[in-house]
Tab-separated table of C-alpha atoms and ligand atoms in Angstrom:
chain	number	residue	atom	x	y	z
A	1	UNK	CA	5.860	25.750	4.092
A	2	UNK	CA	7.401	28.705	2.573
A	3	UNK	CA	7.444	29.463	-1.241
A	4	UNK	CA	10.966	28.676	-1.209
A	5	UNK	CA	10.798	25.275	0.129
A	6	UNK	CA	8.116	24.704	-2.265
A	7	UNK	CA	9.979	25.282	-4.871
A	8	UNK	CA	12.886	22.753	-3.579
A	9	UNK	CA	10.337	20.012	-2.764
A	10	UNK	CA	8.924	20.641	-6.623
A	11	UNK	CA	12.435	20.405	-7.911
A	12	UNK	CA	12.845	16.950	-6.218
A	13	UNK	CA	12.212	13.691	-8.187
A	14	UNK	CA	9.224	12.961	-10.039
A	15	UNK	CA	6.027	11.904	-8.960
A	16	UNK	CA	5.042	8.808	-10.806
A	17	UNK	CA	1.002	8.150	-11.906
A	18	UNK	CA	1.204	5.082	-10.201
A	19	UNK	CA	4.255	3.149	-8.259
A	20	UNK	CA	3.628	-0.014	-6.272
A	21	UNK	CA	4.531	-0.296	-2.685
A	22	UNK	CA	5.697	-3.663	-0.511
A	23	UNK	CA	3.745	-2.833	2.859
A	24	UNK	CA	4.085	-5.844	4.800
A	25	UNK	CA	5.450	-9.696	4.349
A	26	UNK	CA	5.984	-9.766	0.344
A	27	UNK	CA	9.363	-10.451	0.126
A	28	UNK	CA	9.683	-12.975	2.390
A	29	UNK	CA	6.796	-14.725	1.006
A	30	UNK	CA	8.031	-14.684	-2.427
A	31	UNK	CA	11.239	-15.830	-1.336
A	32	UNK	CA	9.981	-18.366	0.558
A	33	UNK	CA	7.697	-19.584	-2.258
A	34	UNK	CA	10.476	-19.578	-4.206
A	35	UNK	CA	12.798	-21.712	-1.630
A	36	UNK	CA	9.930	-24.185	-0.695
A	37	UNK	CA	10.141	-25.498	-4.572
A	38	UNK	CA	6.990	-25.340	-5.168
A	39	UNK	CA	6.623	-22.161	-7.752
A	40	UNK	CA	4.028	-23.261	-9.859
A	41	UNK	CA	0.075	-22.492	-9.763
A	42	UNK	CA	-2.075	-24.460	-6.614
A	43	UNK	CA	0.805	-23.979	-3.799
A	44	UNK	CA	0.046	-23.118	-0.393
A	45	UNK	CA	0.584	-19.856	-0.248
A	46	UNK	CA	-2.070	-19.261	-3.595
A	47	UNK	CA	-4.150	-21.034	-1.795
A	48	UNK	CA	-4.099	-19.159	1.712
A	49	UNK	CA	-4.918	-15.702	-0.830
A	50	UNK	CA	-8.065	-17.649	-2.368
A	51	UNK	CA	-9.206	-18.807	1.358
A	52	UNK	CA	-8.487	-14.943	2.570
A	53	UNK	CA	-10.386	-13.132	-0.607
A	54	UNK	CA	-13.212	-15.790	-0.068
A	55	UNK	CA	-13.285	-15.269	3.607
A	56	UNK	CA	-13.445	-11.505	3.164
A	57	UNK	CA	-15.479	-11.609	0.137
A	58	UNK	CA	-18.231	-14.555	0.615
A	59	UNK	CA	-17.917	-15.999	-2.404
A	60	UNK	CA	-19.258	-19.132	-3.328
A	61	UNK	CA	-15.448	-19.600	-4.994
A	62	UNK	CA	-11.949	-18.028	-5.465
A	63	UNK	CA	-9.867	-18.682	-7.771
A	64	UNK	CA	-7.059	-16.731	-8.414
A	65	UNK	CA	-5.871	-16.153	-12.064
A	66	UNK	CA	-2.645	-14.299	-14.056
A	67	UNK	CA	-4.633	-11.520	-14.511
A	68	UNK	CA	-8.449	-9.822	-14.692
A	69	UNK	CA	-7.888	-10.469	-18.401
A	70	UNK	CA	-7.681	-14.496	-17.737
A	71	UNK	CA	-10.387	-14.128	-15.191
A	72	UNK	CA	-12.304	-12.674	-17.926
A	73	UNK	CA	-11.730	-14.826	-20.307
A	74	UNK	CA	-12.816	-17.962	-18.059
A	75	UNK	CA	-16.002	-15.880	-17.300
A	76	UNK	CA	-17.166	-15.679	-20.784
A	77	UNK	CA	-16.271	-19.587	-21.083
A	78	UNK	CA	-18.094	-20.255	-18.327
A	79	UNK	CA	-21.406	-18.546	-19.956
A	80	UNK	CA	-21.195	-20.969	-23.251
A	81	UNK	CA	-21.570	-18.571	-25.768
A	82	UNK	CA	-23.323	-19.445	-29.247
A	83	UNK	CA	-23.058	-17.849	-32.569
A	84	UNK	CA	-25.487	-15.437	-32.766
A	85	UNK	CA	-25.037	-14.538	-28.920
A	86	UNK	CA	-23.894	-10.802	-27.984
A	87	UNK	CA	-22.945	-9.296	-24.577
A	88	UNK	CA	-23.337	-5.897	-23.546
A	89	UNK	CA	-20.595	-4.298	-22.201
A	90	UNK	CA	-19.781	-0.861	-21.410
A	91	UNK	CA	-17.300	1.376	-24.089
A	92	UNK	CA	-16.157	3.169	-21.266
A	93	UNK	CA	-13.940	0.988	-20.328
A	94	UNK	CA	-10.367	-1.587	-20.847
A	95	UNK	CA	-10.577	-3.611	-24.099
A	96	UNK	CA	-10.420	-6.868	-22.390
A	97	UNK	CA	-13.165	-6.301	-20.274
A	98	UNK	CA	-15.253	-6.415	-24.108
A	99	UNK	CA	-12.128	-8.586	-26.004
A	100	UNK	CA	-12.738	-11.467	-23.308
A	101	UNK	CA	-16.359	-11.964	-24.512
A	102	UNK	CA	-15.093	-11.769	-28.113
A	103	UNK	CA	-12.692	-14.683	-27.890
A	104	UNK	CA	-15.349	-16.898	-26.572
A	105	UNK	CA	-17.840	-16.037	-30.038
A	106	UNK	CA	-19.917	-13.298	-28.636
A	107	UNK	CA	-20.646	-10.169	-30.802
A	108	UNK	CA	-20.530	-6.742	-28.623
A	109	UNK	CA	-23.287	-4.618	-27.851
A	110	UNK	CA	-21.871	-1.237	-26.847
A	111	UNK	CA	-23.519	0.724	-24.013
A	112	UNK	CA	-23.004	4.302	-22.213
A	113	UNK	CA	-22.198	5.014	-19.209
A	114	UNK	CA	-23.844	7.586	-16.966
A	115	UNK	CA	-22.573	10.414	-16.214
A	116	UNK	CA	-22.978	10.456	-12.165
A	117	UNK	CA	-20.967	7.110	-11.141
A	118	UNK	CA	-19.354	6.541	-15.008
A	119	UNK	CA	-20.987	3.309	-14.778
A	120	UNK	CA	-23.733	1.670	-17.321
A	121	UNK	CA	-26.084	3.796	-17.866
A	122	UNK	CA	-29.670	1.893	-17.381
A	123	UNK	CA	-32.065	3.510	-19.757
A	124	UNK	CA	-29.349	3.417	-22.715
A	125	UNK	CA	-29.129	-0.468	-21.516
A	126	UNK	CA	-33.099	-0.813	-21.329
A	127	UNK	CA	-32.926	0.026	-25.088
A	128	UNK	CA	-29.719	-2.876	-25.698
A	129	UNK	CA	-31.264	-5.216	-24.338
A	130	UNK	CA	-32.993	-8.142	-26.895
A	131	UNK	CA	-33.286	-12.080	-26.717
A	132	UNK	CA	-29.884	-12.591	-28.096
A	133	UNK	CA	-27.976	-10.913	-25.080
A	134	UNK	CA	-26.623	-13.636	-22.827
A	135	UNK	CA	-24.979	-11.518	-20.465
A	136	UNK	CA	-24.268	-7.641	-19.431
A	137	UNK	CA	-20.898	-6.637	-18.202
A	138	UNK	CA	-20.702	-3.478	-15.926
A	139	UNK	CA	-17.294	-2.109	-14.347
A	140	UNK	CA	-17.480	-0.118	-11.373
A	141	UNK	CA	-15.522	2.485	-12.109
A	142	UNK	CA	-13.085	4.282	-10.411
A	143	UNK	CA	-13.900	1.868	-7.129
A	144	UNK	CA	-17.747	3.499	-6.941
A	145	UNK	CA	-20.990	1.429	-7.460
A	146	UNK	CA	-22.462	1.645	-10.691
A	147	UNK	CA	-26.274	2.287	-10.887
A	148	UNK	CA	-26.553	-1.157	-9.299
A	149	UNK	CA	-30.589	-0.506	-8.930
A	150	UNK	CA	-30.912	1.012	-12.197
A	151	UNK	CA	-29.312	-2.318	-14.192
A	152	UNK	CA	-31.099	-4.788	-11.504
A	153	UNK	CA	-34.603	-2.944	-12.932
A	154	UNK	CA	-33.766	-3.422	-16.520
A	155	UNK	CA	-32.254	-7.034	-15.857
A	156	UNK	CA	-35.450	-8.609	-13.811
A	157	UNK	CA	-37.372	-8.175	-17.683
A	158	UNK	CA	-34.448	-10.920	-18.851
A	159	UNK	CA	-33.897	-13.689	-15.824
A	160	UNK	CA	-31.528	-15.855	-18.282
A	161	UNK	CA	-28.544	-12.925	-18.690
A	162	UNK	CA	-25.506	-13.178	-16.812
A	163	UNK	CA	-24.674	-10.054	-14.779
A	164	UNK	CA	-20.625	-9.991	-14.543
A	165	UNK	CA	-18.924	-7.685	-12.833
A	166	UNK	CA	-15.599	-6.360	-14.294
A	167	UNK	CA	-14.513	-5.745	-10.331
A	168	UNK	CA	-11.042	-4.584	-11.385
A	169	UNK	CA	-11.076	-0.694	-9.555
A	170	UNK	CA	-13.875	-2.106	-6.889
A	171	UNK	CA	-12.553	-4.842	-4.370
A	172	UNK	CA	-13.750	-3.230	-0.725
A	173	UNK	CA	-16.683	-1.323	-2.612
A	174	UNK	CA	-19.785	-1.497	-1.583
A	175	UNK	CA	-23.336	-0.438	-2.670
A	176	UNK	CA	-25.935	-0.585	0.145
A	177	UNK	CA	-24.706	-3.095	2.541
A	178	UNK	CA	-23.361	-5.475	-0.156
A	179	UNK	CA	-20.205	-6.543	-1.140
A	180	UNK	CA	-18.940	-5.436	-5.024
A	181	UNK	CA	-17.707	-8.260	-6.895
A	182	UNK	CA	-21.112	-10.105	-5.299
A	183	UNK	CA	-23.441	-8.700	-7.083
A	184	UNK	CA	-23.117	-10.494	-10.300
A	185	UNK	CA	-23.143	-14.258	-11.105
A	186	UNK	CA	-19.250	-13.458	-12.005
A	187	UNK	CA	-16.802	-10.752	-10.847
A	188	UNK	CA	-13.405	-10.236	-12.270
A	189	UNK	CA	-10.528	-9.019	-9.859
A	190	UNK	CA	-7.482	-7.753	-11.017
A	191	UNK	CA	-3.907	-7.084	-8.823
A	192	UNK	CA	-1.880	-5.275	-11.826
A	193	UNK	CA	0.518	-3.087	-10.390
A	194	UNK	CA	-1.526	-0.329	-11.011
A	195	UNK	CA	-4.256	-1.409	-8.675
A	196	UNK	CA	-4.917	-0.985	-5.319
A	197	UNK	CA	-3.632	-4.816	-3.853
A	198	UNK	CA	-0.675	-6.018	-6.138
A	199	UNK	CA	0.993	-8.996	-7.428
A	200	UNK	CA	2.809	-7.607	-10.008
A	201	UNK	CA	0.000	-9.581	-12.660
A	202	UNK	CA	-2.928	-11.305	-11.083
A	203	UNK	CA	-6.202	-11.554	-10.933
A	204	UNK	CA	-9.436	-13.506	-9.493
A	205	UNK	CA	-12.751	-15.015	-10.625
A	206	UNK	CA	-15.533	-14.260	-8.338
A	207	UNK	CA	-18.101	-17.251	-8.910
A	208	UNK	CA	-21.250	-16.261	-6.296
A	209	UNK	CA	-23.515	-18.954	-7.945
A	210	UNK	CA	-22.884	-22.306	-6.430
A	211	UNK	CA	-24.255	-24.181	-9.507
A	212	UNK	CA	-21.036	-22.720	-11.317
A	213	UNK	CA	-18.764	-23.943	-8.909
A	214	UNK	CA	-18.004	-27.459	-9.971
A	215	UNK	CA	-17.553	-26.400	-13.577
A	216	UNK	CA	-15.513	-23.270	-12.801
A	217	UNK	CA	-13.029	-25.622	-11.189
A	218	UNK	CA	-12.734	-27.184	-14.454
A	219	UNK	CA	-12.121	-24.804	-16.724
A	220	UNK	CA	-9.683	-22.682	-14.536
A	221	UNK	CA	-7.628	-26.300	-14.325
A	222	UNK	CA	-7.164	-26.610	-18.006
A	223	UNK	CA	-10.457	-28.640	-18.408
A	224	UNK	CA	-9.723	-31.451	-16.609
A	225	UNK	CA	-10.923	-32.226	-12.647
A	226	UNK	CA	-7.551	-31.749	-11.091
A	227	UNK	CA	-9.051	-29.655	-8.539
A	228	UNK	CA	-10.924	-32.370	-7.271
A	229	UNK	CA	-8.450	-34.597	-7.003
A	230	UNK	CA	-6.252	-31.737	-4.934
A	231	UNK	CA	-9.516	-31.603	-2.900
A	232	UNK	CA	-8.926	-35.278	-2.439
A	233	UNK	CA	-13.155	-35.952	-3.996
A	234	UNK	CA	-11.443	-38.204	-6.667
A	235	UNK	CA	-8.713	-40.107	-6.658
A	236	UNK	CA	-7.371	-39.700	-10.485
A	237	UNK	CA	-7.660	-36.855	-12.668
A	238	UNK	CA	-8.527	-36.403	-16.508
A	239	UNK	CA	-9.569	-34.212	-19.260
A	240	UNK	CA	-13.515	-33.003	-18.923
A	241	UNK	CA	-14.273	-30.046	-20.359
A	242	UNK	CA	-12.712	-26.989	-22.319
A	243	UNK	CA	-10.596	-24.305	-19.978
A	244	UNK	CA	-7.030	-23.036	-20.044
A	245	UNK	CA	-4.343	-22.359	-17.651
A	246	UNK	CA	-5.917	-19.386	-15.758
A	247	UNK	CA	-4.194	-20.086	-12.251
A	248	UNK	CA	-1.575	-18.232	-10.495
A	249	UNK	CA	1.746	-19.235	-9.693
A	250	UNK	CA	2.490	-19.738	-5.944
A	251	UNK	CA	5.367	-17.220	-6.157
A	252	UNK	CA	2.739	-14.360	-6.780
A	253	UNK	CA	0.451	-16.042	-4.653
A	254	UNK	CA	2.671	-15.106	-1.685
A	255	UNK	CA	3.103	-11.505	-3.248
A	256	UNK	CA	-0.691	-11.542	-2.951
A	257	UNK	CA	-1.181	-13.079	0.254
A	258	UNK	CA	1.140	-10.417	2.009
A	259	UNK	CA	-0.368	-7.365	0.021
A	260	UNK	CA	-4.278	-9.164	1.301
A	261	UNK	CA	-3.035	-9.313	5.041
A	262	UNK	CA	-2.489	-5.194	4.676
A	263	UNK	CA	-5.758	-4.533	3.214
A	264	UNK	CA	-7.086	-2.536	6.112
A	265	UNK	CA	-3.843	-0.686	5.671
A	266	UNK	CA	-3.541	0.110	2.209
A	267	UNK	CA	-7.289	1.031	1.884
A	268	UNK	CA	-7.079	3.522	4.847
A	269	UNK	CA	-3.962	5.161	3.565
A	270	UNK	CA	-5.378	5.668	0.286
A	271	UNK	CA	-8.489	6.782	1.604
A	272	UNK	CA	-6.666	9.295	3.502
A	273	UNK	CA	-5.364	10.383	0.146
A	274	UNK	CA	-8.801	10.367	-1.301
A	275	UNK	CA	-10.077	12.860	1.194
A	276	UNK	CA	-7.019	15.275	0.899
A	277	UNK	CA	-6.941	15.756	-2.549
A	278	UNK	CA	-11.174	16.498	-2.105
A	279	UNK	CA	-10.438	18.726	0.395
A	280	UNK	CA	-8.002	21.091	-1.072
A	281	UNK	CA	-9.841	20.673	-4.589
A	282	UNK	CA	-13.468	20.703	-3.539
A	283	UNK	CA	-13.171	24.869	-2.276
A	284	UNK	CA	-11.392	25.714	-5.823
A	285	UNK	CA	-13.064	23.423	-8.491
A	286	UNK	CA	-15.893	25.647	-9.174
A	287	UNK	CA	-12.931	28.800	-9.762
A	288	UNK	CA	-10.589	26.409	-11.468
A	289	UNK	CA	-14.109	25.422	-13.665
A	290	UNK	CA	-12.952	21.623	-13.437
A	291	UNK	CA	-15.790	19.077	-11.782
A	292	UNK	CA	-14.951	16.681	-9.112
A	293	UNK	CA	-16.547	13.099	-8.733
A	294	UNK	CA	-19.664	13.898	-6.357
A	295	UNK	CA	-19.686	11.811	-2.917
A	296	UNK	CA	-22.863	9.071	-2.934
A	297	UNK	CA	-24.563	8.261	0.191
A	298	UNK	CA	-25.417	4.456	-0.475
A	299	UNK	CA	-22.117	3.633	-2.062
A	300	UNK	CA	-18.788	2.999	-0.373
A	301	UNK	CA	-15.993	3.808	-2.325
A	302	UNK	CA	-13.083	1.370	-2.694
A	303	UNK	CA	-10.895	4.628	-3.463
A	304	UNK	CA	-9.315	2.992	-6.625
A	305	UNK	CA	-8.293	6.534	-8.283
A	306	UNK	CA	-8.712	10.348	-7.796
A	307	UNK	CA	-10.273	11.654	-10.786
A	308	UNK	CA	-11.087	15.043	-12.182
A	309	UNK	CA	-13.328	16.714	-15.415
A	310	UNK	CA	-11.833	19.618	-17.498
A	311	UNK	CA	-13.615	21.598	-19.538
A	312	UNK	CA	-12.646	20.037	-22.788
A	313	UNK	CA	-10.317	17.557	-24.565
A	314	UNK	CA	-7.527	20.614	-25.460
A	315	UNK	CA	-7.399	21.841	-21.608
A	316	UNK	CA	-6.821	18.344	-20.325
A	317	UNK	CA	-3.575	17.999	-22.992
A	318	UNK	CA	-2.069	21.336	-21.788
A	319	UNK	CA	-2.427	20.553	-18.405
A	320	UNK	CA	-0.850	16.915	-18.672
A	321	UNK	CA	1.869	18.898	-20.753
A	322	UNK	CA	2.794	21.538	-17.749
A	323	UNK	CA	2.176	19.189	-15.375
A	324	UNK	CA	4.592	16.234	-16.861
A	325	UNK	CA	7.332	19.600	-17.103
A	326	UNK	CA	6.803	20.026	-13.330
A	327	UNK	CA	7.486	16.100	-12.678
A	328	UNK	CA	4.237	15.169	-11.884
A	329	UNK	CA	2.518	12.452	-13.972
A	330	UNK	CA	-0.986	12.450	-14.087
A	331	UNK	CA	-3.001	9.973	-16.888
A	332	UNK	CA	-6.443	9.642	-18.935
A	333	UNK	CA	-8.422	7.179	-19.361
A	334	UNK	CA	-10.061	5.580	-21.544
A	335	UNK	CA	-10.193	5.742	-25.532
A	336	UNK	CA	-14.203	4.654	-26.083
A	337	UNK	CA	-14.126	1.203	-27.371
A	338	UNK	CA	-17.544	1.796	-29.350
A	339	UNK	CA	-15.371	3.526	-31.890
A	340	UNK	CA	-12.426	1.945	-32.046
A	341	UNK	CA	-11.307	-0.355	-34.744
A	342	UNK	CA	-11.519	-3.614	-33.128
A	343	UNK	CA	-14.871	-2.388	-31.346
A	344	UNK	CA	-16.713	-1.720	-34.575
A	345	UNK	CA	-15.482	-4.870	-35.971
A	346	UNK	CA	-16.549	-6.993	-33.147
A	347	UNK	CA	-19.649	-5.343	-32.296
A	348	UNK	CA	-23.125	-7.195	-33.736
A	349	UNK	CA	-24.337	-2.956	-34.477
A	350	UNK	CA	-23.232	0.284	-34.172
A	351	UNK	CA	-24.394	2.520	-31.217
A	352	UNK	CA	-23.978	5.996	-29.847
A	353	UNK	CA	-22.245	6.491	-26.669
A	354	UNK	CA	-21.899	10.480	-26.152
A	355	UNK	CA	-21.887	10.359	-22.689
A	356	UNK	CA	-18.800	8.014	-23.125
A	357	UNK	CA	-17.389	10.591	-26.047
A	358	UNK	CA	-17.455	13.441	-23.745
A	359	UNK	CA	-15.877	12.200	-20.477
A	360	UNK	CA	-13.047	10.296	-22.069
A	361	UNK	CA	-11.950	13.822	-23.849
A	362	UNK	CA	-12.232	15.407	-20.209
A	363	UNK	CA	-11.056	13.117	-17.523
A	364	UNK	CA	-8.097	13.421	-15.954
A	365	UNK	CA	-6.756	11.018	-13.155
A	366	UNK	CA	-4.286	12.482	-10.335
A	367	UNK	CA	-1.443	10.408	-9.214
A	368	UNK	CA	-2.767	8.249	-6.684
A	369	UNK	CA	-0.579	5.493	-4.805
A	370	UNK	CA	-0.033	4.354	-1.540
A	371	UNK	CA	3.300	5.627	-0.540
A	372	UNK	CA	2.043	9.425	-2.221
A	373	UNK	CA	2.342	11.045	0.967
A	374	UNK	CA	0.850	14.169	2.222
A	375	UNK	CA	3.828	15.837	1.071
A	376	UNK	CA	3.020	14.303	-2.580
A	377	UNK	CA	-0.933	15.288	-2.516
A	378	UNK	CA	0.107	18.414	-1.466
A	379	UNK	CA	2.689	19.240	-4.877
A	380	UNK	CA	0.010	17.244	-7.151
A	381	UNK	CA	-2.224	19.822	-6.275
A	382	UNK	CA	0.024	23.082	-6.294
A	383	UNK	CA	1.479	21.444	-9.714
A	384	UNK	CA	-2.486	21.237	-10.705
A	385	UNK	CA	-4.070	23.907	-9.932
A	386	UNK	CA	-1.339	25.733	-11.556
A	387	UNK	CA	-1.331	24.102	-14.375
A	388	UNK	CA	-5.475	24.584	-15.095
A	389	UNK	CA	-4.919	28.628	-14.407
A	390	UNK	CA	-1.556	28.783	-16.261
A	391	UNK	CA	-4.299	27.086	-19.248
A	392	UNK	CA	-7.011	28.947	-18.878
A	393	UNK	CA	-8.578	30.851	-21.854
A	394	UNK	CA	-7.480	33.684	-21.656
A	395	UNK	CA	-3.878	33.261	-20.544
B	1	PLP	C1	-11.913	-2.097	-15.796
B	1	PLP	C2	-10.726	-2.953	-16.109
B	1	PLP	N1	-10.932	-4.243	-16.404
B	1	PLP	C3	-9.908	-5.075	-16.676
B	1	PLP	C4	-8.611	-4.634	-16.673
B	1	PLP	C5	-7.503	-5.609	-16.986
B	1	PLP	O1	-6.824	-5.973	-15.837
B	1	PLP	P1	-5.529	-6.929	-15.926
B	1	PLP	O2	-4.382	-6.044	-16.320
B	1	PLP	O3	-5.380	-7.480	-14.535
B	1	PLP	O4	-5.806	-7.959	-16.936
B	1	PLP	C6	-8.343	-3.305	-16.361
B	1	PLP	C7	-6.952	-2.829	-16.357
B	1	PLP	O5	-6.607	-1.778	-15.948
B	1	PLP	C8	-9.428	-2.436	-16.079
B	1	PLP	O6	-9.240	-1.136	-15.800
């Protein structure tokens, strides 16, 4: 392409962080949903997206919720929480993935992360960890494996704690030859329209221990045992237990079920995207002095974002400044929660999380969407790369 058609595909509209894309059946789903008359939560179409993420997943149980928040939420209700209780969770990370555990009584232990995968970091955890943690929460983040052998070390010293997995970048991940989202007794799923399969707002619990099954069922159905009278194993159905109204309506179920039918799709494509932003960035980070996430052997990505590392917390503004002025969005993530108001309210002590510190003043995420087209990687990256030299010290 020649300099001057570069300069009229920059001057064309803006490239959004993040836009959601209908790839196959959605619309007539929803519509049909919508016709049928059945719109609420426990419809047919819900329940063919439960059967599918089960069938692809192997969970012991599906069930799909209004968000990863709710899913969350009935997680940490599901793990009976006492006063006095705390739960680790990382403060790299979204505040519900800590706020859940909060609502249900806990106290917060922050942890790091390390800075390889930006997942819990083990030894920092190996020092949490006491007789009044009930459970450990670790996010996989930007769709990569955590230090999955590193936390199953620390965690064989305390049998009774829950290991949940906040699942929200990782469904498709794997570490090894096993499934994320199956690692833990728990995994949260979440299909905001900023993640890879979309429902608009949705989200799943993950239960991969049979013996929560029954109870699960209860909980996500407002306490009571409706679910068992849907499954036709009672024939009346009452109040049992505490819960809340986690499920998803059918309308978004069909949403779902048409984005889960493209999986193979949408993961490829933004695979694809994966691999050409690392291949025009890999041969210049080390000139443009900005790290890229490093490729792991035993962990398959589930190629949630495209993330880079700038030198320091004043680069990364001046670069989202030029780059928003050239049209292209590109977002940071995430304020440490260890700090935060809420965080050092809720938290049963105050810990250090520098690793946490430093990467959320340096990271950067690319805009990274399904529909982004080579054409799009290609003026991210001009619009980049021009951006960190335009910025340099020096300039
Ligand atoms: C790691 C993590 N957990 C949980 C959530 C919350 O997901 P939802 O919006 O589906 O509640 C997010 C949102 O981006 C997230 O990044």
């Amino acid at each position: 392409m020649s300099t001057g058609e570069n300069e009229l595909t920059d001057a064309l509209a803006d490239i959004p962080f993040n836009r959601a894309a209908v790839v196959g059946r959605e619309l007539e789903y929803v519509r049909d949903a919508i016709e049928s008359g059945h719109t609420s939560s426990g419809g047919p179409y819900s329940r063919r997206a439960a059967d599918l993420l089960k069938e692809v997943t192997g969970a012991e149980e599906v069930l799909l919720t209004t968000s990863c928040t709710s899913a969350l939420e009935l997680s940490a209700l599901l793990l009976d929480l006492q006063p006095g209780d705390t739960v680790v969770v990382p403060s790299f990370t979204f505040t519900t993935t800590a706020l859940a555990f909060v609502r249900a009584g806990a106290r917060l232990v922050f942890c790091d992360i390390e800075p390889r995968t930006l997942g819990l970091d083990p030894a920092h955890l190996a020092e949490l960890m006491d007789d009044r943690v009930r459970a450990v929460v670790t996010v996989h983040y930007a769709g990569v494996a955590c230090d999955v052998e590193g936390l199953q070390k620390v965690l064989a010293g305390y049998p009774d704690v829950a290991l949940v997995e906040d699942n929200a970048h990782a469904l498709f991940g794997t570490w090894r030859d096993q499934m994320l989202g199956r690692i833990g007794r728990f995994a949260t799923q979440s299909f905001h329209d900023t993640k890879n399969l979309v429902c608009g707002e949705g989200g799943a619990l993950l239960v991969n221990d049979p013996a929560d099954v029954d109870r699960a069922r209860v909980l996500y159905e407002k306490g009571t045992n409706r679910r068992a009278f849907l499954l036709g194993q009672v024939d009346k159905y009452s109040w049992r237990d505490t819960g809340s109204s986690f499920a998803l309506s059918d309308v978004l179920g069909g949403y779902l079920l048409a984005q889960l039918e493209q999986r193979d799709r949408i993961q490829a494509e933004r695979r694809r995207i994966h691999e050409r932003y690392t291949e025009q960035l890999a041969p210049v980070a080390a000139d443009l002095d900005v790290e890229l996430a490093a490729p792991y052997a035993e962990r398959g990505s589930a190629y949630h974002m495209f993330y880079v590392l700038l030198p320091d917390r004043d680069r990364r503004t001046a670069v989202i400044e030029r780059m928003r002025e050239q049209g292209v969005h590109p977002a940071f993530h995430y304020v440490p929660l260890h700090s935060s108001e809420a965080g050092r309210r809720f938290s049963a002590r105050e810990t250090e999380c520098p690793v946490t510190d430093e990467v959320s003043s340096r990271l950067l995420r690319l805009p990274f969407y399904y529909q982004l087209g080579d054409a799009g990687v290609d003026r991210v990256v001009r619009t980049f790369t021009a951006a960190v030299r335009a910025t340099a010290p020096g300039q």
